[in-house]
Amino acid sequence: MTKLTAIICLTLCTLFAKYTATAQTIFELRKLPYDHNALEPYIDKETMQIHHGKHHQGYVNNLNKAIAGTELEKLSLEELLGRVSKLPEAIRNNAGGHYNHSLFWEILTPKKDTKLSARFEKAISETFTNLDSLKRLMNQKGSAQFGSGWVWLIVNENKKLEVCASPNQDNPLMDIAPIKGKPILGIDVWEHAYYLKYQNKRADYLSAIWNVVNWEEVSKHYEKLVPKGIFDDWQTMKDFHKVMAQTFHPSEEGNLQPIKTRSQEMLKKAEALKTATIPKEFDRREVRKTIDQLIDGSKKLDKLINSKKADDKAISKSLSELHDVFHKIVGLCSPEEHH
Ligand code: MN3
């Protein structure tokens, strides 16, 4: 190799290495969706500038550094969080820091009196009594979190709302989290989130922050994670479905006890469909016809179970046919069937 080719080669190699190193901007800090002073007087401009521009930027930079040149570059933020137990500490802290703060900026707003969606509000009432008790619970958990951390409202694996706290930059998406779920609202209780304005008074910061929570945005997260069921506005059909699910699924595993004891209850739920109002969007001739079939089938099944010659095979078959009729209604009422 001549000296010249060696030099060219070396230069190219250096350039290439440099290029691949600087190409490393997998994760980026998004701009704040409002001005730094927009959340005043509850969160001051200087805190926002340092919190977003220095702390969050730091997590992003360190995360990019930690995954640079490794296979981890191909993973999404959520995928990284889901396996932090097997990754270096720097990834746990900085992937957590990036995710947590991204959500935090999103669920804050200078807009006044943002509204919760009806379904989200109902879920809050069912789980925590009302919005005020949810706030109280989160304030209490946030105050009790020792040192730095976060307090979360999550949708857990059972699609239910739950409140939990986590230390440092951990969050409920991490495989190491004792309580798992998808966060829809997170409040930063690190001192860097409040110290300039509130000093050591974390409880004051926690009471103030509710003035700038964007309930529209939190509702959107909830609606996405817990989509509306097709029969949510048709209580009588939901009631029928409940008995159907609780009797049919055991029967598939050879357990006919539930249907044997509840066939009359199921018939009553089916008959109730005849008198209750059908939601407008589903009130069509074909749906009504199939409801009649559902009532007939429930009658037949109940009669069979109460007859002396009830044989398990016949009961199973009759229940399975009834289940098919129910699913015909589900099909008729599903969005893709609407023309
Ligand atoms: Mn922070």
Short mmCIF file of C-alpha atoms and ligand atoms in Angstrom, two decimals, residues 51 55 59 101 150 169 188 190 192-193, ligand 1:
data_model
loop_
_atom_site.label_atom_id
_atom_site.label_comp_id
_atom_site.label_asym_id
_atom_site.label_seq_id
_atom_site.Cartn_x
_atom_site.Cartn_y
_atom_site.Cartn_z
CA HIS A 51 -36.24 21.35 34.35
CA HIS A 55 -32.55 18.07 33.43
CA TYR A 59 -31.55 12.44 30.36
CA HIS A 101 -40.64 13.98 31.66
CA TRP A 150 -42.77 10.11 40.85
CA GLN A 169 -36.72 7.80 37.45
CA ASP A 188 -42.54 14.67 39.34
CA TRP A 190 -37.94 15.47 42.58
CA HIS A 192 -35.67 20.00 40.92
CA ALA A 193 -39.39 20.16 40.01
MN MN3 B 1 -37.87 16.11 36.83
#
